[in-house]
Tab-separated table of N, CA and C in Angstrom:
chain	number	residue	atom	x	y	z
A	124	UNK	N	0.829	-1.185	0.000
A	124	UNK	CA	0.000	0.000	0.000
A	124	UNK	C	0.875	1.251	0.000
A	125	UNK	N	1.669	1.356	-1.052
A	125	UNK	CA	2.517	2.527	-1.223
A	125	UNK	C	2.285	3.091	-2.614
A	126	UNK	N	2.493	4.391	-2.779
A	126	UNK	CA	2.344	4.987	-4.109
A	126	UNK	C	3.354	4.381	-5.086
A	127	UNK	N	2.943	4.285	-6.332
A	127	UNK	CA	3.828	3.804	-7.397
A	127	UNK	C	4.107	4.974	-8.321
A	128	UNK	N	5.366	5.293	-8.485
A	128	UNK	CA	5.767	6.388	-9.361
A	128	UNK	C	5.923	5.845	-10.787
A	129	UNK	N	4.948	6.139	-11.629
A	129	UNK	CA	4.925	5.615	-12.995
A	129	UNK	C	6.143	6.086	-13.789
A	130	UNK	N	6.480	7.354	-13.668
A	130	UNK	CA	7.624	7.900	-14.406
A	130	UNK	C	8.909	7.163	-14.044
A	131	UNK	N	9.101	6.927	-12.758
A	131	UNK	CA	10.295	6.220	-12.293
A	131	UNK	C	10.301	4.776	-12.791
A	132	UNK	N	9.153	4.125	-12.794
A	132	UNK	CA	9.074	2.737	-13.259
A	132	UNK	C	9.457	2.617	-14.738
A	133	UNK	N	9.098	3.613	-15.555
A	133	UNK	CA	9.463	3.575	-16.971
A	133	UNK	C	10.982	3.644	-17.177
A	134	UNK	N	11.723	4.160	-16.206
A	134	UNK	CA	13.186	4.230	-16.343
A	134	UNK	C	13.857	2.889	-16.068
A	135	UNK	N	13.123	1.918	-15.554
A	135	UNK	CA	13.701	0.630	-15.156
A	135	UNK	C	13.826	-0.381	-16.293
A	136	UNK	N	13.322	-0.035	-17.494
A	136	UNK	CA	13.475	-0.931	-18.638
A	136	UNK	C	13.537	-0.111	-19.916
A	137	UNK	N	14.124	-0.713	-20.960
A	137	UNK	CA	14.272	0.019	-22.216
A	137	UNK	C	13.733	-0.736	-23.433
A	138	UNK	N	13.548	-2.023	-23.303
A	138	UNK	CA	13.156	-2.840	-24.451
A	138	UNK	C	11.710	-2.572	-24.857
A	139	UNK	N	11.504	-2.391	-26.155
A	139	UNK	CA	10.166	-2.168	-26.680
A	139	UNK	C	9.406	-3.487	-26.797
A	140	UNK	N	8.095	-3.386	-26.629
A	140	UNK	CA	7.180	-4.517	-26.770
A	140	UNK	C	7.393	-5.593	-25.704
A	141	UNK	N	8.011	-5.253	-24.582
A	141	UNK	CA	8.225	-6.180	-23.467
A	141	UNK	C	7.536	-5.617	-22.228
A	142	UNK	N	6.284	-6.003	-21.996
A	142	UNK	CA	5.517	-5.462	-20.869
A	142	UNK	C	6.129	-5.816	-19.521
A	143	UNK	N	5.927	-4.914	-18.559
A	143	UNK	CA	6.372	-5.113	-17.182
A	143	UNK	C	5.191	-4.865	-16.250
A	144	UNK	N	4.978	-5.785	-15.343
A	144	UNK	CA	3.872	-5.673	-14.400
A	144	UNK	C	4.284	-4.806	-13.219
A	145	UNK	N	3.418	-3.848	-12.868
A	145	UNK	CA	3.714	-3.003	-11.710
A	145	UNK	C	2.720	-3.204	-10.563
A	146	UNK	N	1.581	-3.840	-10.853
A	146	UNK	CA	0.590	-4.055	-9.787
A	146	UNK	C	-0.432	-5.095	-10.224
A	147	UNK	N	-1.093	-5.664	-9.222
A	147	UNK	CA	-2.215	-6.579	-9.449
A	147	UNK	C	-3.379	-6.069	-8.609
A	148	UNK	N	-4.546	-5.976	-9.239
A	148	UNK	CA	-5.766	-5.547	-8.566
A	148	UNK	C	-6.802	-6.636	-8.815
A	149	UNK	N	-7.121	-7.402	-7.776
A	149	UNK	CA	-7.985	-8.575	-7.925
A	149	UNK	C	-7.432	-9.464	-9.030
A	150	UNK	N	-8.200	-9.723	-10.093
A	150	UNK	CA	-7.698	-10.580	-11.173
A	150	UNK	C	-7.199	-9.766	-12.365
A	151	UNK	N	-6.902	-8.487	-12.122
A	151	UNK	CA	-6.398	-7.603	-13.168
A	151	UNK	C	-4.938	-7.260	-12.892
A	152	UNK	N	-4.188	-7.043	-13.967
A	152	UNK	CA	-2.813	-6.582	-13.808
A	152	UNK	C	-2.645	-5.217	-14.454
A	153	UNK	N	-1.745	-4.434	-13.879
A	153	UNK	CA	-1.392	-3.127	-14.405
A	153	UNK	C	0.000	-3.281	-14.994
A	154	UNK	N	0.116	-2.957	-16.274
A	154	UNK	CA	1.332	-3.230	-17.031
A	154	UNK	C	1.850	-1.941	-17.656
A	155	UNK	N	3.162	-1.783	-17.659
A	155	UNK	CA	3.804	-0.698	-18.400
A	155	UNK	C	4.479	-1.295	-19.620
A	156	UNK	N	4.441	-0.554	-20.719
A	156	UNK	CA	5.136	-1.009	-21.928
A	156	UNK	C	5.599	0.195	-22.729
A	157	UNK	N	6.715	-0.008	-23.412
A	157	UNK	CA	7.236	0.964	-24.359
A	157	UNK	C	7.045	0.367	-25.745
A	158	UNK	N	6.418	1.128	-26.618
A	158	UNK	CA	6.088	0.638	-27.947
A	158	UNK	C	6.811	1.466	-28.996
A	159	UNK	N	7.268	0.791	-30.043
A	159	UNK	CA	7.939	1.507	-31.126
A	159	UNK	C	7.784	0.696	-32.400
A	160	UNK	N	7.191	1.305	-33.424
A	160	UNK	CA	6.975	0.611	-34.681
A	160	UNK	C	5.655	-0.128	-34.671
A	161	UNK	N	5.599	-1.206	-35.419
A	161	UNK	CA	4.369	-1.979	-35.538
A	161	UNK	C	4.474	-3.259	-34.718
A	162	UNK	N	3.379	-3.645	-34.101
A	162	UNK	CA	3.357	-4.859	-33.281
A	162	UNK	C	2.926	-6.044	-34.143
A	163	UNK	N	1.854	-6.696	-33.809
A	163	UNK	CA	1.364	-7.856	-34.545
A	163	UNK	C	-0.163	-7.880	-34.424
A	164	UNK	N	-0.820	-8.202	-35.521
A	164	UNK	CA	-2.275	-8.328	-35.487
A	164	UNK	C	-2.657	-9.490	-34.573
A	165	UNK	N	-3.591	-9.243	-33.661
A	165	UNK	CA	-4.042	-10.284	-32.737
A	165	UNK	C	-5.361	-9.869	-32.083
A	166	UNK	N	-5.960	-10.799	-31.380
A	166	UNK	CA	-7.147	-10.497	-30.578
A	166	UNK	C	-7.098	-11.352	-29.316
A	167	UNK	N	-7.949	-10.990	-28.381
A	167	UNK	CA	-8.071	-11.738	-27.129
A	167	UNK	C	-9.519	-12.210	-27.045
A	168	UNK	N	-9.725	-13.502	-27.122
A	168	UNK	CA	-11.080	-14.061	-27.208
A	168	UNK	C	-11.942	-13.785	-25.982
A	169	UNK	N	-11.324	-13.699	-24.793
A	169	UNK	CA	-12.110	-13.635	-23.570
A	169	UNK	C	-11.829	-12.415	-22.699
A	170	UNK	N	-10.953	-11.520	-23.136
A	170	UNK	CA	-10.577	-10.392	-22.295
A	170	UNK	C	-10.597	-9.077	-23.079
A	171	UNK	N	-11.090	-8.027	-22.426
A	171	UNK	CA	-10.946	-6.671	-22.937
A	171	UNK	C	-9.542	-6.184	-22.557
A	172	UNK	N	-9.075	-5.151	-23.263
A	172	UNK	CA	-7.784	-4.535	-22.945
A	172	UNK	C	-7.963	-3.029	-22.902
A	173	UNK	N	-7.374	-2.387	-21.904
A	173	UNK	CA	-7.402	-0.938	-21.806
A	173	UNK	C	-5.983	-0.415	-21.949
A	174	UNK	N	-5.776	0.493	-22.888
A	174	UNK	CA	-4.490	1.156	-23.111
A	174	UNK	C	-4.630	2.617	-22.690
A	175	UNK	N	-3.718	3.094	-21.844
A	175	UNK	CA	-3.645	4.515	-21.506
A	175	UNK	C	-2.298	5.031	-21.992
A	176	UNK	N	-2.326	6.071	-22.818
A	176	UNK	CA	-1.086	6.629	-23.353
A	176	UNK	C	-0.531	7.652	-22.366
A	177	UNK	N	0.683	7.390	-21.918
A	177	UNK	CA	1.379	8.278	-20.984
A	177	UNK	C	2.279	9.245	-21.739
A	178	UNK	N	2.907	8.761	-22.808
A	178	UNK	CA	3.833	9.582	-23.588
A	178	UNK	C	3.697	9.195	-25.059
A	179	UNK	N	3.571	10.178	-25.935
A	179	UNK	CA	3.541	9.917	-27.363
A	179	UNK	C	2.134	9.757	-27.913
A	180	UNK	N	2.069	9.204	-29.113
A	180	UNK	CA	0.795	8.986	-29.804
A	180	UNK	C	0.735	7.535	-30.272
A	181	UNK	N	-0.326	6.855	-29.879
A	181	UNK	CA	-0.545	5.468	-30.263
A	181	UNK	C	-1.547	5.422	-31.407
A	182	UNK	N	-1.267	4.597	-32.391
A	182	UNK	CA	-2.186	4.368	-33.501
A	182	UNK	C	-2.713	2.946	-33.346
A	183	UNK	N	-3.970	2.844	-32.922
A	183	UNK	CA	-4.559	1.527	-32.719
A	183	UNK	C	-5.263	1.131	-34.014
A	184	UNK	N	-4.661	0.178	-34.703
A	184	UNK	CA	-5.224	-0.273	-35.962
A	184	UNK	C	-6.286	-1.335	-35.709
A	185	UNK	N	-7.409	-1.154	-36.370
A	185	UNK	CA	-8.450	-2.165	-36.446
A	185	UNK	C	-8.586	-2.488	-37.926
A	186	UNK	N	-9.222	-3.572	-38.266
A	186	UNK	CA	-9.308	-3.973	-39.679
A	186	UNK	C	-10.042	-2.946	-40.533
A	187	UNK	N	-10.949	-2.156	-39.933
A	187	UNK	CA	-11.727	-1.199	-40.723
A	187	UNK	C	-11.342	0.256	-40.495
A	188	UNK	N	-10.407	0.526	-39.569
A	188	UNK	CA	-10.026	1.911	-39.297
A	188	UNK	C	-8.827	1.950	-38.352
A	189	UNK	N	-8.264	3.139	-38.173
A	189	UNK	CA	-7.216	3.376	-37.190
A	189	UNK	C	-7.675	4.490	-36.266
A	190	UNK	N	-7.575	4.252	-34.970
A	190	UNK	CA	-7.899	5.272	-33.971
A	190	UNK	C	-6.599	5.856	-33.437
A	191	UNK	N	-6.535	7.176	-33.346
A	191	UNK	CA	-5.369	7.875	-32.816
A	191	UNK	C	-5.615	8.134	-31.337
A	192	UNK	N	-4.676	7.679	-30.502
A	192	UNK	CA	-4.804	7.827	-29.054
A	192	UNK	C	-3.644	8.696	-28.584
A	193	UNK	N	-3.974	9.878	-28.098
A	193	UNK	CA	-2.963	10.850	-27.680
A	193	UNK	C	-2.623	10.716	-26.200
A	194	UNK	N	-1.559	11.397	-25.784
A	194	UNK	CA	-1.172	11.417	-24.372
A	194	UNK	C	-2.372	11.800	-23.517
A	195	UNK	N	-2.546	11.068	-22.419
A	195	UNK	CA	-3.639	11.355	-21.502
A	195	UNK	C	-4.957	10.719	-21.896
A	196	UNK	N	-4.988	9.996	-23.016
A	196	UNK	CA	-6.219	9.347	-23.462
A	196	UNK	C	-6.121	7.836	-23.280
A	197	UNK	N	-7.287	7.197	-23.269
A	197	UNK	CA	-7.354	5.739	-23.200
A	197	UNK	C	-8.150	5.223	-24.387
A	198	UNK	N	-7.920	3.961	-24.691
A	198	UNK	CA	-8.756	3.245	-25.644
A	198	UNK	C	-8.972	1.845	-25.088
A	199	UNK	N	-10.196	1.373	-25.222
A	199	UNK	CA	-10.529	0.028	-24.766
A	199	UNK	C	-10.771	-0.831	-25.997
A	200	UNK	N	-10.057	-1.945	-26.060
A	200	UNK	CA	-10.241	-2.903	-27.146
A	200	UNK	C	-11.091	-4.043	-26.589
A	201	UNK	N	-12.328	-4.188	-27.086
A	201	UNK	CA	-13.199	-5.248	-26.578
A	201	UNK	C	-12.692	-6.636	-26.943
A	202	UNK	N	-13.036	-7.597	-26.118
A	202	UNK	CA	-12.665	-8.992	-26.383
A	202	UNK	C	-13.110	-9.387	-27.778
A	203	UNK	N	-12.265	-10.163	-28.447
A	203	UNK	CA	-12.583	-10.675	-29.771
A	203	UNK	C	-12.301	-9.739	-30.925
A	204	UNK	N	-11.903	-8.498	-30.651
A	204	UNK	CA	-11.653	-7.532	-31.724
A	204	UNK	C	-10.171	-7.574	-32.119
A	205	UNK	N	-9.924	-7.851	-33.382
A	205	UNK	CA	-8.549	-7.900	-33.877
A	205	UNK	C	-7.987	-6.478	-33.910
A	206	UNK	N	-6.754	-6.340	-33.425
A	206	UNK	CA	-6.126	-5.018	-33.349
A	206	UNK	C	-4.616	-5.146	-33.486
A	207	UNK	N	-3.987	-4.012	-33.758
A	207	UNK	CA	-2.537	-3.958	-33.921
A	207	UNK	C	-2.043	-2.595	-33.446
A	208	UNK	N	-1.484	-2.497	-32.230
A	208	UNK	CA	-0.937	-1.228	-31.758
A	208	UNK	C	0.292	-0.849	-32.588
A	209	UNK	N	0.367	0.414	-32.963
A	209	UNK	CA	1.435	0.881	-33.834
A	209	UNK	C	1.855	2.287	-33.429
A	210	UNK	N	3.121	2.604	-33.690
A	210	UNK	CA	3.595	3.984	-33.530
A	210	UNK	C	4.134	4.445	-34.882
A	211	UNK	N	4.345	5.737	-35.014
A	211	UNK	CA	4.831	6.275	-36.283
A	211	UNK	C	6.049	7.164	-36.058
A	212	UNK	N	6.749	7.414	-37.143
A	212	UNK	CA	7.883	8.347	-37.152
A	212	UNK	C	8.959	7.992	-36.130
A	213	UNK	N	9.165	6.703	-35.911
A	213	UNK	CA	10.205	6.232	-35.001
A	213	UNK	C	10.010	6.716	-33.556
A	214	UNK	N	8.780	7.066	-33.207
A	214	UNK	CA	8.471	7.558	-31.868
A	214	UNK	C	8.285	6.391	-30.898
A	215	UNK	N	8.855	6.522	-29.715
A	215	UNK	CA	8.617	5.548	-28.658
A	215	UNK	C	7.429	6.037	-27.837
A	216	UNK	N	6.438	5.185	-27.679
A	216	UNK	CA	5.216	5.516	-26.957
A	216	UNK	C	5.186	4.725	-25.656
A	217	UNK	N	4.853	5.393	-24.566
A	217	UNK	CA	4.748	4.749	-23.256
A	217	UNK	C	3.273	4.567	-22.930
A	218	UNK	N	2.902	3.345	-22.558
A	218	UNK	CA	1.506	3.044	-22.231
A	218	UNK	C	1.395	2.273	-20.931
A	219	UNK	N	0.236	2.432	-20.312
A	219	UNK	CA	-0.178	1.581	-19.207
A	219	UNK	C	-1.308	0.724	-19.756
A	220	UNK	N	-1.262	-0.570	-19.472
A	220	UNK	CA	-2.343	-1.467	-19.872
A	220	UNK	C	-2.992	-2.041	-18.625
A	221	UNK	N	-4.305	-2.178	-18.685
A	221	UNK	CA	-5.064	-2.835	-17.633
A	221	UNK	C	-5.732	-4.040	-18.278
A	222	UNK	N	-5.400	-5.218	-17.784
A	222	UNK	CA	-5.962	-6.423	-18.382
A	222	UNK	C	-5.987	-7.549	-17.359
A	223	UNK	N	-6.806	-8.546	-17.638
A	223	UNK	CA	-6.889	-9.704	-16.743
A	223	UNK	C	-5.552	-10.443	-16.709
A	224	UNK	N	-5.287	-11.080	-15.604
A	224	UNK	CA	-4.061	-11.874	-15.469
A	224	UNK	C	-3.988	-12.978	-16.516
A	225	UNK	N	-5.130	-13.441	-16.979
A	225	UNK	CA	-5.175	-14.531	-17.957
A	225	UNK	C	-4.923	-14.077	-19.398
A	226	UNK	N	-4.823	-12.778	-19.635
A	226	UNK	CA	-4.674	-12.268	-20.997
A	226	UNK	C	-3.313	-12.655	-21.570
A	227	UNK	N	-3.324	-13.350	-22.693
A	227	UNK	CA	-2.083	-13.708	-23.385
A	227	UNK	C	-1.611	-12.496	-24.183
A	228	UNK	N	-0.318	-12.255	-24.173
A	228	UNK	CA	0.287	-11.081	-24.801
A	228	UNK	C	-0.202	-10.855	-26.228
A	229	UNK	N	-0.177	-11.874	-27.048
A	229	UNK	CA	-0.618	-11.749	-28.441
A	229	UNK	C	-1.807	-12.672	-28.729
A	230	UNK	N	-2.642	-12.885	-27.725
A	230	UNK	CA	-3.816	-13.734	-27.912
A	230	UNK	C	-3.419	-15.123	-28.369
A	231	UNK	N	-4.088	-15.639	-29.406
A	231	UNK	CA	-3.779	-16.964	-29.946
A	231	UNK	C	-2.653	-16.942	-30.968
A	232	UNK	N	-2.139	-15.764	-31.284
A	232	UNK	CA	-1.070	-15.625	-32.276
A	232	UNK	C	0.280	-15.853	-31.598
A	233	UNK	N	1.089	-16.696	-32.196
A	233	UNK	CA	2.463	-16.889	-31.720
A	233	UNK	C	3.384	-16.129	-32.663
A	234	UNK	N	4.215	-15.263	-32.107
A	234	UNK	CA	5.056	-14.374	-32.894
A	234	UNK	C	6.372	-14.192	-32.161
A	235	UNK	N	7.412	-13.763	-32.860
A	235	UNK	CA	8.711	-13.574	-32.211
A	235	UNK	C	8.641	-12.518	-31.105
A	236	UNK	N	7.641	-11.654	-31.134
A	236	UNK	CA	7.484	-10.640	-30.087
A	236	UNK	C	6.628	-11.116	-28.916
A	237	UNK	N	6.032	-12.288	-29.016
A	237	UNK	CA	5.165	-12.794	-27.956
A	237	UNK	C	5.959	-13.004	-26.665
A	238	UNK	N	5.439	-12.457	-25.587
A	238	UNK	CA	6.030	-12.641	-24.263
A	238	UNK	C	5.084	-13.510	-23.429
A	239	UNK	N	5.636	-14.451	-22.687
A	239	UNK	CA	4.789	-15.313	-21.862
A	239	UNK	C	4.865	-14.964	-20.381
A	240	UNK	N	5.886	-14.216	-19.989
A	240	UNK	CA	6.028	-13.775	-18.607
A	240	UNK	C	6.387	-12.304	-18.600
A	241	UNK	N	5.730	-11.572	-17.716
A	241	UNK	CA	6.012	-10.147	-17.571
A	241	UNK	C	6.849	-9.929	-16.313
A	242	UNK	N	8.039	-9.369	-16.457
A	242	UNK	CA	8.822	-9.070	-15.246
A	242	UNK	C	8.061	-8.104	-14.351
A	243	UNK	N	8.229	-8.263	-13.061
A	243	UNK	CA	7.618	-7.349	-12.092
A	243	UNK	C	8.651	-6.300	-11.693
A	244	UNK	N	8.246	-5.055	-11.771
A	244	UNK	CA	9.154	-3.970	-11.379
A	244	UNK	C	8.480	-3.086	-10.352
């Protein structure tokens, strides 16, 4: 039961697309990630995902459109919706994700960027 300094936690890792867990709330986890470039198309069959942009601009691609998510904004990706988080212009974007502990990093898609364990920081 101590405050968590988000800015300080972002200094503890540098690798893009490698989420780090900072807290657990019931069956939900709070994750920090640094994103750069394009990720991988995927969906989560049973879990929603919430992305909050802390730094930069996130481009959340859906099959029929792209939503621009600016600093201080959130976007919720409903379960079953295929999506691909992306950044542009070589910008590194910092995000907080809120998702169930059971959420697989890339859903049912296996990719070289897929992570199966999130380090705790």
